[in-house]
Amino acid sequence: MKNDVYRSYLNSPFRSIKHSTYFKSYEHFFEKYRGKEFTFVEIGVLGGGSLFMWRDYFGPKARIVGIDVNPNAKKWEREGFEIYIGSQSDKDFWKEVKKEIGNIDVVLDDGGHTYEQQIITVESLLDSMNDGGIIVVEDTHTSYMYGFGPKKFSFIKYVKNKIDQINFRFAFKDLKQKEERRIWSIEIVESMIAFRIDKVASHEVSIPTDNKGEDDTSEDLRYGDVKSIHYLKKLSKKLAFLKNLSFLRNIFYKVLYFLSSKKFNAKEYFKN
């Protein structure tokens, strides 16, 4: 395996345990920070092996901060790391840590992997991220396992909710849903989810634009091959008078979309 993160992992003088698929993802997410001066926060550092791995990989300019619930991890401070002891599911703990650390560029959550820990960590640190920063939560496969929390509140379901909230930034006129503007994008790889921060892009208002080029007046046939959708689009124009009767309109559309789902040709891709 030709991977600098993996070499740093092997070079660490203390034990660390990682899944083989993680090193490619680490390289993908973190390569641009090598040799840079930035603040890196890792949650879950007890054995110390990962701290030395990241120091070797990022270089001496990186400020490496470790978080662990076990007081024994404090010993790594004598090696030049900043260590804070507390529970990642404790919101008050994060408030105190953020006061001490200040703004953060990169977070890697390799802590307890419970849904509560993962969610509270992300929610607690989003407002402390520098623009262009990234929060990476690993071992997200626990969302499909028992023993990490109630499944209806799994981390993956939290992420799916965030995907909806990011898309609700679009200029929907009829939806009054919570928008997520602290996160610009979400990237998924096996067992990891990354939240990228771009404060300008995530606060941009979505409005239609037109380049004012010549219109050749061609007929729009984009829905022609899906008859049910094509029919609904035409019908919606005829039902414009219902815009002030939202209750009746919503019921009517729900019935129509239910009927159209009967002929939906991509159902097979929704099977587990």
PDB file of N, CA and C in Angstrom, residues 16-19 22 26 40-47 50 54 65-70 84 86-89 93-94 107-122 125 135-142 147-148 155 191-192:
ATOM      1  N   SER A  16      -1.889   1.693  17.650  1.00  0.00           N
ATOM      2  CA  SER A  16      -3.099   2.271  17.069  1.00  0.00           C
ATOM      3  C   SER A  16      -3.756   1.194  16.218  1.00  0.00           C
ATOM      4  N   ILE A  17      -5.075   1.161  16.212  1.00  0.00           N
ATOM      5  CA  ILE A  17      -5.815   0.157  15.441  1.00  0.00           C
ATOM      6  C   ILE A  17      -6.712   0.878  14.437  1.00  0.00           C
ATOM      7  N   LYS A  18      -6.546   0.572  13.156  1.00  0.00           N
ATOM      8  CA  LYS A  18      -7.331   1.206  12.098  1.00  0.00           C
ATOM      9  C   LYS A  18      -7.802   0.157  11.102  1.00  0.00           C
ATOM     10  N   HIS A  19      -8.948   0.383  10.502  1.00  0.00           N
ATOM     11  CA  HIS A  19      -9.421  -0.483   9.423  1.00  0.00           C
ATOM     12  C   HIS A  19      -8.630  -0.174   8.146  1.00  0.00           C
ATOM     13  N   TYR A  22      -9.443   2.762   5.720  1.00  0.00           N
ATOM     14  CA  TYR A  22      -9.460   4.139   6.210  1.00  0.00           C
ATOM     15  C   TYR A  22      -8.333   5.002   5.647  1.00  0.00           C
ATOM     16  N   TYR A  26      -8.352   8.922   4.665  1.00  0.00           N
ATOM     17  CA  TYR A  26      -7.561   9.924   5.382  1.00  0.00           C
ATOM     18  C   TYR A  26      -6.760  10.777   4.405  1.00  0.00           C
ATOM     19  N   PHE A  40      -5.744  20.801  14.479  1.00  0.00           N
ATOM     20  CA  PHE A  40      -6.337  19.491  14.250  1.00  0.00           C
ATOM     21  C   PHE A  40      -6.791  18.921  15.584  1.00  0.00           C
ATOM     22  N   VAL A  41      -8.063  18.542  15.671  1.00  0.00           N
ATOM     23  CA  VAL A  41      -8.622  17.982  16.897  1.00  0.00           C
ATOM     24  C   VAL A  41      -9.034  16.541  16.637  1.00  0.00           C
ATOM     25  N   GLU A  42      -8.475  15.624  17.415  1.00  0.00           N
ATOM     26  CA  GLU A  42      -8.868  14.218  17.315  1.00  0.00           C
ATOM     27  C   GLU A  42      -9.547  13.791  18.602  1.00  0.00           C
ATOM     28  N   ILE A  43     -10.691  13.146  18.463  1.00  0.00           N
ATOM     29  CA  ILE A  43     -11.441  12.638  19.607  1.00  0.00           C
ATOM     30  C   ILE A  43     -11.207  11.139  19.702  1.00  0.00           C
ATOM     31  N   GLY A  44     -10.692  10.690  20.846  1.00  0.00           N
ATOM     32  CA  GLY A  44     -10.366   9.282  21.040  1.00  0.00           C
ATOM     33  C   GLY A  44      -8.889   9.032  20.812  1.00  0.00           C
ATOM     34  N   VAL A  45      -8.052   9.255  21.857  1.00  0.00           N
ATOM     35  CA  VAL A  45      -6.598   9.206  21.659  1.00  0.00           C
ATOM     36  C   VAL A  45      -5.880   8.394  22.733  1.00  0.00           C
ATOM     37  N   LEU A  46      -6.599   7.610  23.513  1.00  0.00           N
ATOM     38  CA  LEU A  46      -6.053   7.008  24.730  1.00  0.00           C
ATOM     39  C   LEU A  46      -4.685   6.362  24.567  1.00  0.00           C
ATOM     40  N   GLY A  47      -4.548   5.469  23.571  1.00  0.00           N
ATOM     41  CA  GLY A  47      -3.284   4.746  23.415  1.00  0.00           C
ATOM     42  C   GLY A  47      -2.147   5.587  22.882  1.00  0.00           C
ATOM     43  N   SER A  50      -2.292   7.228  17.545  1.00  0.00           N
ATOM     44  CA  SER A  50      -2.793   8.093  16.470  1.00  0.00           C
ATOM     45  C   SER A  50      -2.222   9.501  16.567  1.00  0.00           C
ATOM     46  N   TRP A  54      -0.404  11.291  13.383  1.00  0.00           N
ATOM     47  CA  TRP A  54      -0.784  12.557  12.759  1.00  0.00           C
ATOM     48  C   TRP A  54       0.361  13.564  12.804  1.00  0.00           C
ATOM     49  N   VAL A  65      -4.539  18.509  18.879  1.00  0.00           N
ATOM     50  CA  VAL A  65      -5.292  18.510  20.138  1.00  0.00           C
ATOM     51  C   VAL A  65      -5.997  17.168  20.277  1.00  0.00           C
ATOM     52  N   GLY A  66      -5.842  16.540  21.415  1.00  0.00           N
ATOM     53  CA  GLY A  66      -6.491  15.256  21.669  1.00  0.00           C
ATOM     54  C   GLY A  66      -7.581  15.374  22.716  1.00  0.00           C
ATOM     55  N   ILE A  67      -8.671  14.654  22.479  1.00  0.00           N
ATOM     56  CA  ILE A  67      -9.801  14.600  23.412  1.00  0.00           C
ATOM     57  C   ILE A  67     -10.007  13.150  23.814  1.00  0.00           C
ATOM     58  N   ASP A  68     -10.122  12.902  25.119  1.00  0.00           N
ATOM     59  CA  ASP A  68     -10.418  11.555  25.574  1.00  0.00           C
ATOM     60  C   ASP A  68     -11.140  11.618  26.916  1.00  0.00           C
ATOM     61  N   VAL A  69     -11.901  10.580  27.205  1.00  0.00           N
ATOM     62  CA  VAL A  69     -12.647  10.530  28.465  1.00  0.00           C
ATOM     63  C   VAL A  69     -11.793   9.965  29.594  1.00  0.00           C
ATOM     64  N   ASN A  70     -10.697   9.299  29.258  1.00  0.00           N
ATOM     65  CA  ASN A  70      -9.834   8.668  30.264  1.00  0.00           C
ATOM     66  C   ASN A  70      -8.717   9.622  30.682  1.00  0.00           C
ATOM     67  N   TYR A  84      -7.362  17.252  26.372  1.00  0.00           N
ATOM     68  CA  TYR A  84      -8.507  17.636  27.201  1.00  0.00           C
ATOM     69  C   TYR A  84      -9.280  16.376  27.558  1.00  0.00           C
ATOM     70  N   GLY A  86     -12.685  14.639  28.987  1.00  0.00           N
ATOM     71  CA  GLY A  86     -14.121  14.813  29.190  1.00  0.00           C
ATOM     72  C   GLY A  86     -14.918  13.993  28.203  1.00  0.00           C
ATOM     73  N   SER A  87     -16.227  13.973  28.395  1.00  0.00           N
ATOM     74  CA  SER A  87     -17.117  13.184  27.539  1.00  0.00           C
ATOM     75  C   SER A  87     -17.555  13.995  26.325  1.00  0.00           C
ATOM     76  N   GLN A  88     -17.435  13.380  25.163  1.00  0.00           N
ATOM     77  CA  GLN A  88     -17.851  14.067  23.944  1.00  0.00           C
ATOM     78  C   GLN A  88     -19.362  14.198  23.825  1.00  0.00           C
ATOM     79  N   SER A  89     -20.109  13.530  24.685  1.00  0.00           N
ATOM     80  CA  SER A  89     -21.563  13.683  24.684  1.00  0.00           C
ATOM     81  C   SER A  89     -22.010  14.745  25.690  1.00  0.00           C
ATOM     82  N   PHE A  93     -18.966  20.308  28.452  1.00  0.00           N
ATOM     83  CA  PHE A  93     -17.542  20.023  28.241  1.00  0.00           C
ATOM     84  C   PHE A  93     -17.050  20.689  26.964  1.00  0.00           C
ATOM     85  N   TRP A  94     -17.826  20.575  25.900  1.00  0.00           N
ATOM     86  CA  TRP A  94     -17.414  21.183  24.640  1.00  0.00           C
ATOM     87  C   TRP A  94     -17.352  22.706  24.738  1.00  0.00           C
ATOM     88  N   VAL A 107     -11.478  18.370  12.363  1.00  0.00           N
ATOM     89  CA  VAL A 107     -11.904  17.502  13.464  1.00  0.00           C
ATOM     90  C   VAL A 107     -11.979  16.075  12.940  1.00  0.00           C
ATOM     91  N   LEU A 108     -11.429  15.139  13.693  1.00  0.00           N
ATOM     92  CA  LEU A 108     -11.578  13.720  13.395  1.00  0.00           C
ATOM     93  C   LEU A 108     -12.182  13.052  14.621  1.00  0.00           C
ATOM     94  N   ASP A 109     -13.401  12.571  14.480  1.00  0.00           N
ATOM     95  CA  ASP A 109     -14.080  11.906  15.592  1.00  0.00           C
ATOM     96  C   ASP A 109     -13.841  10.401  15.505  1.00  0.00           C
ATOM     97  N   ASP A 110     -12.941   9.929  16.363  1.00  0.00           N
ATOM     98  CA  ASP A 110     -12.678   8.500  16.494  1.00  0.00           C
ATOM     99  C   ASP A 110     -12.920   8.098  17.952  1.00  0.00           C
ATOM    100  N   GLY A 111     -14.007   8.627  18.505  1.00  0.00           N
ATOM    101  CA  GLY A 111     -14.310   8.417  19.921  1.00  0.00           C
ATOM    102  C   GLY A 111     -15.098   7.151  20.179  1.00  0.00           C
ATOM    103  N   GLY A 112     -16.190   7.303  20.930  1.00  0.00           N
ATOM    104  CA  GLY A 112     -16.952   6.135  21.354  1.00  0.00           C
ATOM    105  C   GLY A 112     -17.902   5.574  20.321  1.00  0.00           C
ATOM    106  N   HIS A 113     -18.210   6.354  19.263  1.00  0.00           N
ATOM    107  CA  HIS A 113     -19.024   5.904  18.129  1.00  0.00           C
ATOM    108  C   HIS A 113     -20.504   5.676  18.466  1.00  0.00           C
ATOM    109  N   THR A 114     -20.969   6.116  19.633  1.00  0.00           N
ATOM    110  CA  THR A 114     -22.409   6.055  19.873  1.00  0.00           C
ATOM    111  C   THR A 114     -23.061   7.198  19.107  1.00  0.00           C
ATOM    112  N   TYR A 115     -24.339   7.050  18.822  1.00  0.00           N
ATOM    113  CA  TYR A 115     -25.040   8.071  18.046  1.00  0.00           C
ATOM    114  C   TYR A 115     -25.061   9.400  18.792  1.00  0.00           C
ATOM    115  N   GLU A 116     -25.293   9.338  20.079  1.00  0.00           N
ATOM    116  CA  GLU A 116     -25.339  10.549  20.896  1.00  0.00           C
ATOM    117  C   GLU A 116     -23.987  11.263  20.871  1.00  0.00           C
ATOM    118  N   GLN A 117     -22.912  10.499  21.012  1.00  0.00           N
ATOM    119  CA  GLN A 117     -21.577  11.095  20.997  1.00  0.00           C
ATOM    120  C   GLN A 117     -21.276  11.744  19.652  1.00  0.00           C
ATOM    121  N   GLN A 118     -21.583  11.046  18.575  1.00  0.00           N
ATOM    122  CA  GLN A 118     -21.280  11.561  17.243  1.00  0.00           C
ATOM    123  C   GLN A 118     -22.090  12.820  16.931  1.00  0.00           C
ATOM    124  N   ILE A 119     -23.363  12.775  17.234  1.00  0.00           N
ATOM    125  CA  ILE A 119     -24.240  13.912  16.910  1.00  0.00           C
ATOM    126  C   ILE A 119     -23.880  15.134  17.734  1.00  0.00           C
ATOM    127  N   ILE A 120     -23.721  14.964  19.039  1.00  0.00           N
ATOM    128  CA  ILE A 120     -23.414  16.101  19.906  1.00  0.00           C
ATOM    129  C   ILE A 120     -22.052  16.686  19.563  1.00  0.00           C
ATOM    130  N   THR A 121     -21.100  15.844  19.191  1.00  0.00           N
ATOM    131  CA  THR A 121     -19.789  16.350  18.787  1.00  0.00           C
ATOM    132  C   THR A 121     -19.906  17.258  17.571  1.00  0.00           C
ATOM    133  N   VAL A 122     -20.603  16.804  16.537  1.00  0.00           N
ATOM    134  CA  VAL A 122     -20.758  17.618  15.330  1.00  0.00           C
ATOM    135  C   VAL A 122     -21.490  18.918  15.645  1.00  0.00           C
ATOM    136  N   LEU A 125     -19.345  21.461  17.633  1.00  0.00           N
ATOM    137  CA  LEU A 125     -18.139  22.028  17.034  1.00  0.00           C
ATOM    138  C   LEU A 125     -18.372  22.809  15.750  1.00  0.00           C
ATOM    139  N   ILE A 135     -15.099  18.471   9.271  1.00  0.00           N
ATOM    140  CA  ILE A 135     -15.325  17.546  10.382  1.00  0.00           C
ATOM    141  C   ILE A 135     -15.518  16.164   9.783  1.00  0.00           C
ATOM    142  N   VAL A 136     -14.679  15.216  10.189  1.00  0.00           N
ATOM    143  CA  VAL A 136     -14.777  13.845   9.696  1.00  0.00           C
ATOM    144  C   VAL A 136     -15.157  12.939  10.866  1.00  0.00           C
ATOM    145  N   VAL A 137     -16.255  12.240  10.718  1.00  0.00           N
ATOM    146  CA  VAL A 137     -16.704  11.272  11.726  1.00  0.00           C
ATOM    147  C   VAL A 137     -16.454   9.886  11.159  1.00  0.00           C
ATOM    148  N   GLU A 138     -15.700   9.080  11.888  1.00  0.00           N
ATOM    149  CA  GLU A 138     -15.399   7.742  11.383  1.00  0.00           C
ATOM    150  C   GLU A 138     -16.137   6.665  12.170  1.00  0.00           C
ATOM    151  N   ASP A 139     -16.050   5.445  11.669  1.00  0.00           N
ATOM    152  CA  ASP A 139     -16.768   4.302  12.232  1.00  0.00           C
ATOM    153  C   ASP A 139     -18.281   4.523  12.225  1.00  0.00           C
ATOM    154  N   THR A 140     -18.766   5.147  11.167  1.00  0.00           N
ATOM    155  CA  THR A 140     -20.198   5.409  11.057  1.00  0.00           C
ATOM    156  C   THR A 140     -21.002   4.143  10.753  1.00  0.00           C
ATOM    157  N   HIS A 141     -20.305   3.036  10.543  1.00  0.00           N
ATOM    158  CA  HIS A 141     -21.022   1.768  10.361  1.00  0.00           C
ATOM    159  C   HIS A 141     -21.748   1.343  11.634  1.00  0.00           C
ATOM    160  N   THR A 142     -21.446   1.984  12.764  1.00  0.00           N
ATOM    161  CA  THR A 142     -22.170   1.642  14.002  1.00  0.00           C
ATOM    162  C   THR A 142     -23.657   1.970  13.892  1.00  0.00           C
ATOM    163  N   GLY A 147     -26.304  -1.631  19.988  1.00  0.00           N
ATOM    164  CA  GLY A 147     -25.462  -1.324  21.135  1.00  0.00           C
ATOM    165  C   GLY A 147     -24.883   0.073  21.138  1.00  0.00           C
ATOM    166  N   PHE A 148     -25.276   0.907  20.163  1.00  0.00           N
ATOM    167  CA  PHE A 148     -24.724   2.257  20.080  1.00  0.00           C
ATOM    168  C   PHE A 148     -25.790   3.342  20.225  1.00  0.00           C
ATOM    169  N   PHE A 155     -26.722   7.935  13.810  1.00  0.00           N
ATOM    170  CA  PHE A 155     -25.964   9.025  13.204  1.00  0.00           C
ATOM    171  C   PHE A 155     -26.277   9.149  11.719  1.00  0.00           C
ATOM    172  N   SER A 191     -17.692   3.973   5.931  1.00  0.00           N
ATOM    173  CA  SER A 191     -17.483   4.129   7.374  1.00  0.00           C
ATOM    174  C   SER A 191     -17.065   5.528   7.809  1.00  0.00           C
ATOM    175  N   MET A 192     -17.117   6.510   6.922  1.00  0.00           N
ATOM    176  CA  MET A 192     -16.788   7.884   7.291  1.00  0.00           C
ATOM    177  C   MET A 192     -17.738   8.867   6.623  1.00  0.00           C
TER     178      MET A 192
END
